[in-house]
GROMACS .gro file of N, CA and C in nm:
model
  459
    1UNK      N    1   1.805  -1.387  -1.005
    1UNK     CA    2   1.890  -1.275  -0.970
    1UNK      C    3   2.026  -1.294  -1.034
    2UNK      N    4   2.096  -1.215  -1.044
    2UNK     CA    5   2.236  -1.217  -1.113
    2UNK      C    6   2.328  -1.135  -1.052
    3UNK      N    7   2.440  -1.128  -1.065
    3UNK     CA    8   2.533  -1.076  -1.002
    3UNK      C    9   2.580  -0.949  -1.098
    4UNK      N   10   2.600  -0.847  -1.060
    4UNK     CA   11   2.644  -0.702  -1.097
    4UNK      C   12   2.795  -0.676  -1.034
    5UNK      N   13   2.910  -0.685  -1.082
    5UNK     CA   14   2.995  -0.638  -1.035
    5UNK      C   15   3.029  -0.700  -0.868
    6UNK      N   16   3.005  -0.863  -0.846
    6UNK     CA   17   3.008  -0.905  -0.727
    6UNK      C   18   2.830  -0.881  -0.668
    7UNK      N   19   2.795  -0.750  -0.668
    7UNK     CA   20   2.714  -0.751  -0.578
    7UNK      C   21   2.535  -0.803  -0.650
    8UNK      N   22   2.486  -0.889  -0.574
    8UNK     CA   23   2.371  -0.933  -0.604
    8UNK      C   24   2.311  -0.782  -0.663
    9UNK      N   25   2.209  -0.776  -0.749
    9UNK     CA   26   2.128  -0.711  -0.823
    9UNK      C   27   2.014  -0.761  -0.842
   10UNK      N   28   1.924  -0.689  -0.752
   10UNK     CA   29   1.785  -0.723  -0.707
   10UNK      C   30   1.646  -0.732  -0.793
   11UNK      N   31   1.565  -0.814  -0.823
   11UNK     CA   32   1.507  -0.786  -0.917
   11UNK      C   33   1.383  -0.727  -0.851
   12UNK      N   34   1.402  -0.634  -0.759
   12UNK     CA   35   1.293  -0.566  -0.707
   12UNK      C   36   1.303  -0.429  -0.755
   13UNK      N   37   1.452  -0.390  -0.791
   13UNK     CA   38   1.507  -0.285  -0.819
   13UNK      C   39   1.419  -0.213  -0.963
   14UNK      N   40   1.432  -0.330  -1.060
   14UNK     CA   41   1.370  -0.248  -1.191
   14UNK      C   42   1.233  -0.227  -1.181
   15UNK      N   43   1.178  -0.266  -1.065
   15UNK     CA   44   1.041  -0.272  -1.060
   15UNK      C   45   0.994  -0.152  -0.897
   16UNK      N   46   1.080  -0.078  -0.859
   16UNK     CA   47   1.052   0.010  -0.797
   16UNK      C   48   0.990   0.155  -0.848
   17UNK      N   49   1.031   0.140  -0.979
   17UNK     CA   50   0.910   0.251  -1.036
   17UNK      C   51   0.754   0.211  -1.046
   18UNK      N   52   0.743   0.061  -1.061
   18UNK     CA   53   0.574   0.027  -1.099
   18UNK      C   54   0.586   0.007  -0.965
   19UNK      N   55   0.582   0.009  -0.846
   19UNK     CA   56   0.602   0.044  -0.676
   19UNK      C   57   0.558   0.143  -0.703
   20UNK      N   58   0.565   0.274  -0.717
   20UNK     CA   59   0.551   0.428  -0.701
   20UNK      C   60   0.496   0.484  -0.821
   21UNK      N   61   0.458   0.409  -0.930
   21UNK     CA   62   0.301   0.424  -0.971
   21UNK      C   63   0.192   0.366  -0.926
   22UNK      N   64   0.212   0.252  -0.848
   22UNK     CA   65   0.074   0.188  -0.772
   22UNK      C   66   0.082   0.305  -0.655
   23UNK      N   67   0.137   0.344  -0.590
   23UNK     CA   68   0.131   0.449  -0.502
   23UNK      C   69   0.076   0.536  -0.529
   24UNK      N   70   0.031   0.649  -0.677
   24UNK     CA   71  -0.007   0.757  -0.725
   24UNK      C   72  -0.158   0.647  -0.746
   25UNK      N   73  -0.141   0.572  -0.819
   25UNK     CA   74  -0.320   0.515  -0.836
   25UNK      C   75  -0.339   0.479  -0.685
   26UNK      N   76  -0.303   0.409  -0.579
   26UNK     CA   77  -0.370   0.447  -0.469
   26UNK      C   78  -0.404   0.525  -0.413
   27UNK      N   79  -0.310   0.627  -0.432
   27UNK     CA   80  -0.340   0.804  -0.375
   27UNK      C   81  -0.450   0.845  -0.496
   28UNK      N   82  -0.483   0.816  -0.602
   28UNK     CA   83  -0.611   0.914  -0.680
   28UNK      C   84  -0.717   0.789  -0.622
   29UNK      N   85  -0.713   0.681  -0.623
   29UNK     CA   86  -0.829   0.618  -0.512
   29UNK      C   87  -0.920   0.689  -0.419
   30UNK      N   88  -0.788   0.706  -0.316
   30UNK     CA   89  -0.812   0.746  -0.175
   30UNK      C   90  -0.832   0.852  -0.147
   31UNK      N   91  -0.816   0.939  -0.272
   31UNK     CA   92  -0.867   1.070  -0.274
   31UNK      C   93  -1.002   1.119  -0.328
   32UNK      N   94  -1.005   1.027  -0.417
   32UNK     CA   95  -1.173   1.029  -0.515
   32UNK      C   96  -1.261   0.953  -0.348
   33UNK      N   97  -1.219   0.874  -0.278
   33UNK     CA   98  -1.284   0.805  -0.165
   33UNK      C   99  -1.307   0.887  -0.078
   34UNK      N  100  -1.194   0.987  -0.041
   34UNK     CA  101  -1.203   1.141   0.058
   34UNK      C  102  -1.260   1.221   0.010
   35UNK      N  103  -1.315   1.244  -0.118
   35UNK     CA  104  -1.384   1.346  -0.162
   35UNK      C  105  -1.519   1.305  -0.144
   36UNK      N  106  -1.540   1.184  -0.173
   36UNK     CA  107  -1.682   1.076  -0.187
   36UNK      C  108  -1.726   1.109   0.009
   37UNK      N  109  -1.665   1.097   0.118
   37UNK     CA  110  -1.706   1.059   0.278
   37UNK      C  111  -1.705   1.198   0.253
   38UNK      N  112  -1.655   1.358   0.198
   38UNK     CA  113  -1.675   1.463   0.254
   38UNK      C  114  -1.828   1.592   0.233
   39UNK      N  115  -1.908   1.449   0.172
   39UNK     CA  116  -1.986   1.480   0.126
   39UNK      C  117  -2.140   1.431   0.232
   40UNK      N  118  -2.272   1.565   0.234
   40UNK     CA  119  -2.348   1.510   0.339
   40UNK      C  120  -2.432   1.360   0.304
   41UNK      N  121  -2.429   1.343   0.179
   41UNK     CA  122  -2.507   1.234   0.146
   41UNK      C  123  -2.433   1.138   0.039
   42UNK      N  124  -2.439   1.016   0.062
   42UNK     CA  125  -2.342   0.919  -0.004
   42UNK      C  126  -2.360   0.898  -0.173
   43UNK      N  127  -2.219   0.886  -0.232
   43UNK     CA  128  -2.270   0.912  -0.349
   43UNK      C  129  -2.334   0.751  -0.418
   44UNK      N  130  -2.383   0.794  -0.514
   44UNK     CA  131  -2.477   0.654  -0.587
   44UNK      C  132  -2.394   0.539  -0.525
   45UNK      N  133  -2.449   0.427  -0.515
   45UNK     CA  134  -2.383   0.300  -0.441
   45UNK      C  135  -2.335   0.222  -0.574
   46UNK      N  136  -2.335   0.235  -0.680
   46UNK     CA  137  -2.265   0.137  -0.780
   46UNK      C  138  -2.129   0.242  -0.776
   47UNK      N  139  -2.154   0.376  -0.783
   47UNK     CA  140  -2.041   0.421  -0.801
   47UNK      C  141  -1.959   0.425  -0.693
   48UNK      N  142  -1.995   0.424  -0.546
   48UNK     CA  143  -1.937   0.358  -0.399
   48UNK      C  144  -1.857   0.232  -0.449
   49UNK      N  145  -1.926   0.131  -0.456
   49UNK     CA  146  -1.915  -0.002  -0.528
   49UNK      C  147  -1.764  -0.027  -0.573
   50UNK      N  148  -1.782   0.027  -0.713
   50UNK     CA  149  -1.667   0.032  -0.834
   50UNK      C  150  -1.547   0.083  -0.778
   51UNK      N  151  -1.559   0.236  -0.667
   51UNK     CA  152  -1.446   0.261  -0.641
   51UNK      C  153  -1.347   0.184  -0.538
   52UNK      N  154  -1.482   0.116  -0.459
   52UNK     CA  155  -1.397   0.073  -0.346
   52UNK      C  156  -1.330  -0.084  -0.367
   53UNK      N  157  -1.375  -0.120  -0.480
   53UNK     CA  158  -1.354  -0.219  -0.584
   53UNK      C  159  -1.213  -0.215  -0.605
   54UNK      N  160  -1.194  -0.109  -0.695
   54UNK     CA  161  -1.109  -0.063  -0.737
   54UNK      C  162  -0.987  -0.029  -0.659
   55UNK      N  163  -1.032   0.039  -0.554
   55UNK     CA  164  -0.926   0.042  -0.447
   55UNK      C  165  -0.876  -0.097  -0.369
   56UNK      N  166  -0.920  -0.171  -0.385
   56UNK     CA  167  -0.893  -0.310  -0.302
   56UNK      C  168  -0.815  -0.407  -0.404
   57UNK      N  169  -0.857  -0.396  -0.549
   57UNK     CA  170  -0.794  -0.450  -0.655
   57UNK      C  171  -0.638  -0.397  -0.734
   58UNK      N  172  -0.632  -0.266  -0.644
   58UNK     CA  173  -0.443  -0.181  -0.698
   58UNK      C  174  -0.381  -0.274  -0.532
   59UNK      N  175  -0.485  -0.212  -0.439
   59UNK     CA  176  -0.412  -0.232  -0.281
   59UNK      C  177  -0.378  -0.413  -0.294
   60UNK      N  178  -0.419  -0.519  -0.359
   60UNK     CA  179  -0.450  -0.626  -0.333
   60UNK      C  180  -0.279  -0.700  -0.424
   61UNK      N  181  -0.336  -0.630  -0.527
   61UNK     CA  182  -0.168  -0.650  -0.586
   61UNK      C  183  -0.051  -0.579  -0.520
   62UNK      N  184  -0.085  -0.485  -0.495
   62UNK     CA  185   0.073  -0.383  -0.492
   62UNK      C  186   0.136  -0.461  -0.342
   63UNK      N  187   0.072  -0.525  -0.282
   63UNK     CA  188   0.085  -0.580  -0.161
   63UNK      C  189   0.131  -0.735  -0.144
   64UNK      N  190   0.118  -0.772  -0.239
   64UNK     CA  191   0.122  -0.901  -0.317
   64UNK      C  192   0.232  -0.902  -0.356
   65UNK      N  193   0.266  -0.775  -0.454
   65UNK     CA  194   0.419  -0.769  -0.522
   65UNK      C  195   0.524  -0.736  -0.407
   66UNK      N  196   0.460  -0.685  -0.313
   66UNK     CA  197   0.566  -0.651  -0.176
   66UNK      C  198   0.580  -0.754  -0.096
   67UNK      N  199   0.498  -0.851  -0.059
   67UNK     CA  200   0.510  -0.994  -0.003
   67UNK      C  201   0.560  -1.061  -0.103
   68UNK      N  202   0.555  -1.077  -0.198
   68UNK     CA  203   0.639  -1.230  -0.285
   68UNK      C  204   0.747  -1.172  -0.352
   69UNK      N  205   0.845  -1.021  -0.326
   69UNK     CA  206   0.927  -0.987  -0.436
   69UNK      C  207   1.034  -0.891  -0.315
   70UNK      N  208   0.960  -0.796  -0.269
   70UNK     CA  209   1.053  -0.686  -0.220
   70UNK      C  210   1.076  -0.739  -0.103
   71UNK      N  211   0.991  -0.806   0.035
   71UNK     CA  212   1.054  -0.816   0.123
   71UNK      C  213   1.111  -0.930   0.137
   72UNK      N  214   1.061  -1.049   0.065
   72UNK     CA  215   1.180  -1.127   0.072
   72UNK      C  216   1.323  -1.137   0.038
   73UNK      N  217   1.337  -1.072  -0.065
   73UNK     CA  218   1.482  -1.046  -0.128
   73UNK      C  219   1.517  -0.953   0.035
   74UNK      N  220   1.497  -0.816   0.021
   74UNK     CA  221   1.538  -0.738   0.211
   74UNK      C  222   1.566  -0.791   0.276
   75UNK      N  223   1.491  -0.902   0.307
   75UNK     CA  224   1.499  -0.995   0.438
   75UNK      C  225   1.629  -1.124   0.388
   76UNK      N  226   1.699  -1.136   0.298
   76UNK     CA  227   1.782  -1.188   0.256
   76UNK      C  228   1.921  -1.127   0.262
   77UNK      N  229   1.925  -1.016   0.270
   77UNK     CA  230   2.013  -0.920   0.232
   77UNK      C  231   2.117  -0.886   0.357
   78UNK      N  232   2.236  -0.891   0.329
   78UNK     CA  233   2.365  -0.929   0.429
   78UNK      C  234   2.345  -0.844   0.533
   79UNK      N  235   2.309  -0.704   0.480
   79UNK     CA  236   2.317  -0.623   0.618
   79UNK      C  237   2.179  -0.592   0.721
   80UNK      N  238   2.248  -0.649   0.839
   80UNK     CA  239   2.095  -0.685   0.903
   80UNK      C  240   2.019  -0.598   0.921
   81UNK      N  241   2.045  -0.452   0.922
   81UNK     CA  242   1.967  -0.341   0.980
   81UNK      C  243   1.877  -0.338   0.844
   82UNK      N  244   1.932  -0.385   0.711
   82UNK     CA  245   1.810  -0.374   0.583
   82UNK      C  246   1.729  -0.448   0.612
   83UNK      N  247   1.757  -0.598   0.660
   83UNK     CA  248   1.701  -0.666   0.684
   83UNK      C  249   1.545  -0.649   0.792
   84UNK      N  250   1.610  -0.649   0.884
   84UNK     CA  251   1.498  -0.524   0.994
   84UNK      C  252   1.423  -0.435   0.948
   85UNK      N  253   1.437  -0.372   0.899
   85UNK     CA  254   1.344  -0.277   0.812
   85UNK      C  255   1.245  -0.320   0.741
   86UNK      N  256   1.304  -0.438   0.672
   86UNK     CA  257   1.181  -0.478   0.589
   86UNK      C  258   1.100  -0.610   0.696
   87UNK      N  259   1.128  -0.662   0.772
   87UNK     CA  260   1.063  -0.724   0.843
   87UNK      C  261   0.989  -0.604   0.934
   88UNK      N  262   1.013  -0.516   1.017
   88UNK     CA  263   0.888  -0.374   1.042
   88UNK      C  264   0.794  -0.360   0.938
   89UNK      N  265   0.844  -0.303   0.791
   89UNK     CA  266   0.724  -0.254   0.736
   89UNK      C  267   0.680  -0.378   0.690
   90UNK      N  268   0.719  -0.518   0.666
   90UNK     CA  269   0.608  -0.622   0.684
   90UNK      C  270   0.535  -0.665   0.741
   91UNK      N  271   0.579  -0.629   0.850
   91UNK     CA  272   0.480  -0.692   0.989
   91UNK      C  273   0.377  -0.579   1.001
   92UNK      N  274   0.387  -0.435   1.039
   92UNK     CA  275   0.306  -0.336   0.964
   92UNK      C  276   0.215  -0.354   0.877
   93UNK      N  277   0.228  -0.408   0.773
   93UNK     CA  278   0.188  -0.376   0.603
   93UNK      C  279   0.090  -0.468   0.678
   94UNK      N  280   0.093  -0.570   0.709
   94UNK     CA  281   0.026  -0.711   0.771
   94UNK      C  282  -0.136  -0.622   0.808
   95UNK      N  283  -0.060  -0.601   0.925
   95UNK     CA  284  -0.172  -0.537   1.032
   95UNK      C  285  -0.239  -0.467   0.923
   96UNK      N  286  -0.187  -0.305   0.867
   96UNK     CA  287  -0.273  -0.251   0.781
   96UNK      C  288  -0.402  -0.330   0.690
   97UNK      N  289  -0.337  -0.418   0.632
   97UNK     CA  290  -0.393  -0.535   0.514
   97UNK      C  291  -0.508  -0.600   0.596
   98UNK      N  292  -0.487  -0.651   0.697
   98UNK     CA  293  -0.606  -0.688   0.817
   98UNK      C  294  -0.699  -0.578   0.836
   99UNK      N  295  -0.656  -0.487   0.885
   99UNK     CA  296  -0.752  -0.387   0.920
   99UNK      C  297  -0.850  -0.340   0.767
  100UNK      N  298  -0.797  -0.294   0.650
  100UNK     CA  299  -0.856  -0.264   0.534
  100UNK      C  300  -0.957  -0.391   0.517
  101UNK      N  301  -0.916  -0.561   0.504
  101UNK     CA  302  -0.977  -0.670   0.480
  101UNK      C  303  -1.106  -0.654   0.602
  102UNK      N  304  -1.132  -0.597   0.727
  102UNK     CA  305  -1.225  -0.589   0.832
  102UNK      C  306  -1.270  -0.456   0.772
  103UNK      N  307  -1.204  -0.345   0.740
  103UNK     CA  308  -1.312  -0.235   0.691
  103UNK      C  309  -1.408  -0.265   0.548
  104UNK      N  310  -1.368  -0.338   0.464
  104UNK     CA  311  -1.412  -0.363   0.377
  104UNK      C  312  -1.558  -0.448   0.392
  105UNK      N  313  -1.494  -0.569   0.475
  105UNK     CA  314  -1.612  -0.666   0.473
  105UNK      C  315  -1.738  -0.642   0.588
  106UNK      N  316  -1.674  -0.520   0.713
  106UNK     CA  317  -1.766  -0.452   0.753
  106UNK      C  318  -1.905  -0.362   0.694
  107UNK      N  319  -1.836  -0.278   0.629
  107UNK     CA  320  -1.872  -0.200   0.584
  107UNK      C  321  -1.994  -0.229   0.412
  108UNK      N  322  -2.090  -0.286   0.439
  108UNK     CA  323  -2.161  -0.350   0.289
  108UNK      C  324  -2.235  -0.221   0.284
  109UNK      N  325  -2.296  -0.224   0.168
  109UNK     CA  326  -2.372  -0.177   0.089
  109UNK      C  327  -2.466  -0.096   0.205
  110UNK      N  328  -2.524  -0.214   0.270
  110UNK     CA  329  -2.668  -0.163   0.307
  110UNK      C  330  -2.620  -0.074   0.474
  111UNK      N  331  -2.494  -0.119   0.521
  111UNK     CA  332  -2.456  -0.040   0.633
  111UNK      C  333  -2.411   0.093   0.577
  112UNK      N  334  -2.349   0.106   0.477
  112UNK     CA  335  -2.281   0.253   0.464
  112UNK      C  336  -2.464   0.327   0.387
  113UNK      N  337  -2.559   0.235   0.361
  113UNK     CA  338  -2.648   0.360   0.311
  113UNK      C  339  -2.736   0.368   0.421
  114UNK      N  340  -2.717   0.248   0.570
  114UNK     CA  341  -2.792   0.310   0.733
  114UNK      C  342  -2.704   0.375   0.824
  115UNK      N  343  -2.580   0.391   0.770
  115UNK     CA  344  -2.477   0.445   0.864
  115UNK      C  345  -2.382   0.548   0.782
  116UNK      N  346  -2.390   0.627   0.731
  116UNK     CA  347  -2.287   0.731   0.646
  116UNK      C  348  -2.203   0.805   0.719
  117UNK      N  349  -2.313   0.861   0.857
  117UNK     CA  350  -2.151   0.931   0.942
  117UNK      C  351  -2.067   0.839   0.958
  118UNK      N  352  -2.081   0.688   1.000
  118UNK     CA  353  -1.974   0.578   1.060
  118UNK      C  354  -1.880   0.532   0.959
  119UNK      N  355  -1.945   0.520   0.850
  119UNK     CA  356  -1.858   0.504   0.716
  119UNK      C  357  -1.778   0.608   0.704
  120UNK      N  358  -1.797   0.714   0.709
  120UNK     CA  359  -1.732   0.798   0.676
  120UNK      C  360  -1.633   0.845   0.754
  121UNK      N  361  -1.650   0.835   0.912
  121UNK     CA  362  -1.530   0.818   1.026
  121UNK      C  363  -1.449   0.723   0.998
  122UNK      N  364  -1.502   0.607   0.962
  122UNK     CA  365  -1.420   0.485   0.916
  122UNK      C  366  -1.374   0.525   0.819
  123UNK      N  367  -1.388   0.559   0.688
  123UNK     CA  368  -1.337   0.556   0.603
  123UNK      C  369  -1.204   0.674   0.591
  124UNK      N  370  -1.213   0.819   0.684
  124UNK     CA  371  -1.126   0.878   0.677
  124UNK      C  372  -1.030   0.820   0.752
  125UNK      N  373  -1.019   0.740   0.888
  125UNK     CA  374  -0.906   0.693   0.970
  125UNK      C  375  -0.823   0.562   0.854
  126UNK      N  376  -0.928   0.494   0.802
  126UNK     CA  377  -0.881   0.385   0.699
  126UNK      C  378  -0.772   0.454   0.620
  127UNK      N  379  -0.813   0.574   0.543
  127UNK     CA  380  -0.767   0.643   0.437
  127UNK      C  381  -0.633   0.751   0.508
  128UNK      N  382  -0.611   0.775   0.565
  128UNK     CA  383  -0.522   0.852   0.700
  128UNK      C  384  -0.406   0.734   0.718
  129UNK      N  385  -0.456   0.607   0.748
  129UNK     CA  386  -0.332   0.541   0.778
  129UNK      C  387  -0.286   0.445   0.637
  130UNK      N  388  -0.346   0.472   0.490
  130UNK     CA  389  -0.334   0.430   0.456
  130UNK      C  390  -0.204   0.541   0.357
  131UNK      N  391  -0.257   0.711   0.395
  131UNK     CA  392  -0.147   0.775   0.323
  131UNK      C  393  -0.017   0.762   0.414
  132UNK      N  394  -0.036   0.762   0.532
  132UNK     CA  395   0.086   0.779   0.636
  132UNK      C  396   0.202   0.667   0.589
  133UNK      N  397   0.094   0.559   0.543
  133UNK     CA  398   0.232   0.455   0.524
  133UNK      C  399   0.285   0.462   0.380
  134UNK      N  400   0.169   0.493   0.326
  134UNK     CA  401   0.223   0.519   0.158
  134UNK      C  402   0.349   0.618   0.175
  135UNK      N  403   0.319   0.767   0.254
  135UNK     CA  404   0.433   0.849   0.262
  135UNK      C  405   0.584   0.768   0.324
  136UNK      N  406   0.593   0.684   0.440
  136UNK     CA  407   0.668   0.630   0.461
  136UNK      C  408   0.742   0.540   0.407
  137UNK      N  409   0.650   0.447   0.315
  137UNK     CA  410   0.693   0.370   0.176
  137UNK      C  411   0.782   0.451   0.142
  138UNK      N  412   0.754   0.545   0.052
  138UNK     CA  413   0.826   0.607  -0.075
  138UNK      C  414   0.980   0.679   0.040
  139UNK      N  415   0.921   0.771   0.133
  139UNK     CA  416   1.038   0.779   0.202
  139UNK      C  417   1.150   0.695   0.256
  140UNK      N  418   1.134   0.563   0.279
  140UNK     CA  419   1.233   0.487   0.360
  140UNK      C  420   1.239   0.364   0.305
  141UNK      N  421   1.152   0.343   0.249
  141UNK     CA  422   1.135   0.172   0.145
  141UNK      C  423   1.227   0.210   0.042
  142UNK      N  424   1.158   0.270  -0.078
  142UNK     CA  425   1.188   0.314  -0.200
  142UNK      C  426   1.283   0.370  -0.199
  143UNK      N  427   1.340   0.429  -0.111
  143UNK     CA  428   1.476   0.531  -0.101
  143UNK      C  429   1.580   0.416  -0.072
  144UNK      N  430   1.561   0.387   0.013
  144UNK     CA  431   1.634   0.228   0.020
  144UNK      C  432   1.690   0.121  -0.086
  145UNK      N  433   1.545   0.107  -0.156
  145UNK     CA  434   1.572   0.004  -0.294
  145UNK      C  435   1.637   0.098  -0.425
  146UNK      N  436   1.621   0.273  -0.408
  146UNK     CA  437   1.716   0.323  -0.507
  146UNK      C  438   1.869   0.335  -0.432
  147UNK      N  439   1.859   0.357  -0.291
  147UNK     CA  440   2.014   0.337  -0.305
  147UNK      C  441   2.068   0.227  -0.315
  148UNK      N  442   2.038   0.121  -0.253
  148UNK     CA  443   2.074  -0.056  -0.334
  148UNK      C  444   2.102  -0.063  -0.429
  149UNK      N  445   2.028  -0.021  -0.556
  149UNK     CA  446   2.042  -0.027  -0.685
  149UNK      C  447   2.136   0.056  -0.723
  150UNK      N  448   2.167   0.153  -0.701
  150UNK     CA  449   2.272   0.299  -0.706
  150UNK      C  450   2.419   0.169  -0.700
  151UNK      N  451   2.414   0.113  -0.553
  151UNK     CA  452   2.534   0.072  -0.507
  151UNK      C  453   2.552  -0.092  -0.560
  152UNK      N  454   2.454  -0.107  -0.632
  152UNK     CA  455   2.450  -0.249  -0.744
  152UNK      C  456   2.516  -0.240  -0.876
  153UNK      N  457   2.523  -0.113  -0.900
  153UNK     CA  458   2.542  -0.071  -1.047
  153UNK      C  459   2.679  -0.045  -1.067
   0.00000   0.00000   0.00000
């Protein structure tokens, strides 16, 4: 980190745009996934497979870069109420990350092709709390790390 004019200058900051492009590839995920459960019969299982693959491999990093980059720097940061904030949506993010890691490893192959309504209840509440926080991200996270950066500069 380096100093800007006195004030620390975050290196989470230049990287809050690739933040809110992993957000748009999680949202075309979770939407190709909501289109996939709104359907009466499940689609091909490699292509089940790949997506949910896929969705666990953006979610696995982008979550990764938020545990080893954004909330620690937050949780460093002089003013305590920033601080707080990012310890909520960590402790949050936590739980979420648990719950997805139990829907995932629940949910195999051979249960979602003997169980499709349950998958598919599951999979819309999964996908529901997974936009709620994405929306809250970009609203109160990201808005956060651009005004930091605003008041870094």
């Amino acid at each position: 980190m380096r100093r800007c004019g006195g004030v620390r200058e975050y290196s989470m900051f230049s990287n809050a745009a690739k933040l809110r492009v992993e957000h748009h590839e999680i949202a075309a995920l979770l939407m190709q996934l909501e289109v996939a459960v709104m359907q009466a019969e499940p689609m091909p299982e490699q292509q089940l497979v790949v997506l949910r693959n896929d969705l666990a491999r953006v979610l696995t990093a982008h979550l990764a870069f938020e545990d080893e980059v954004v909330y620690p720097e937050l949780l460093r940061h002089p003013d305590p109420s920033i601080a707080s904030l990012a310890r909520e949506f960590q402790s949050e993010m936590g739980g979420l990350a648990n719950r997805f890691a139990q829907y995932s490893s629940h949910w195999t192959a051979s249960r979602v092709e003997n169980d499709w309504a349950g998958f598919c209840r599951a999979t819309k509440a999964m996908i529901a709390g997974f936009n709620e926080r994405v929306a809250r991200e970009d609203r109160e996270l990201y808005a956060l790390l651009d005004r930091l950066r605003r008041e870094a500069a």
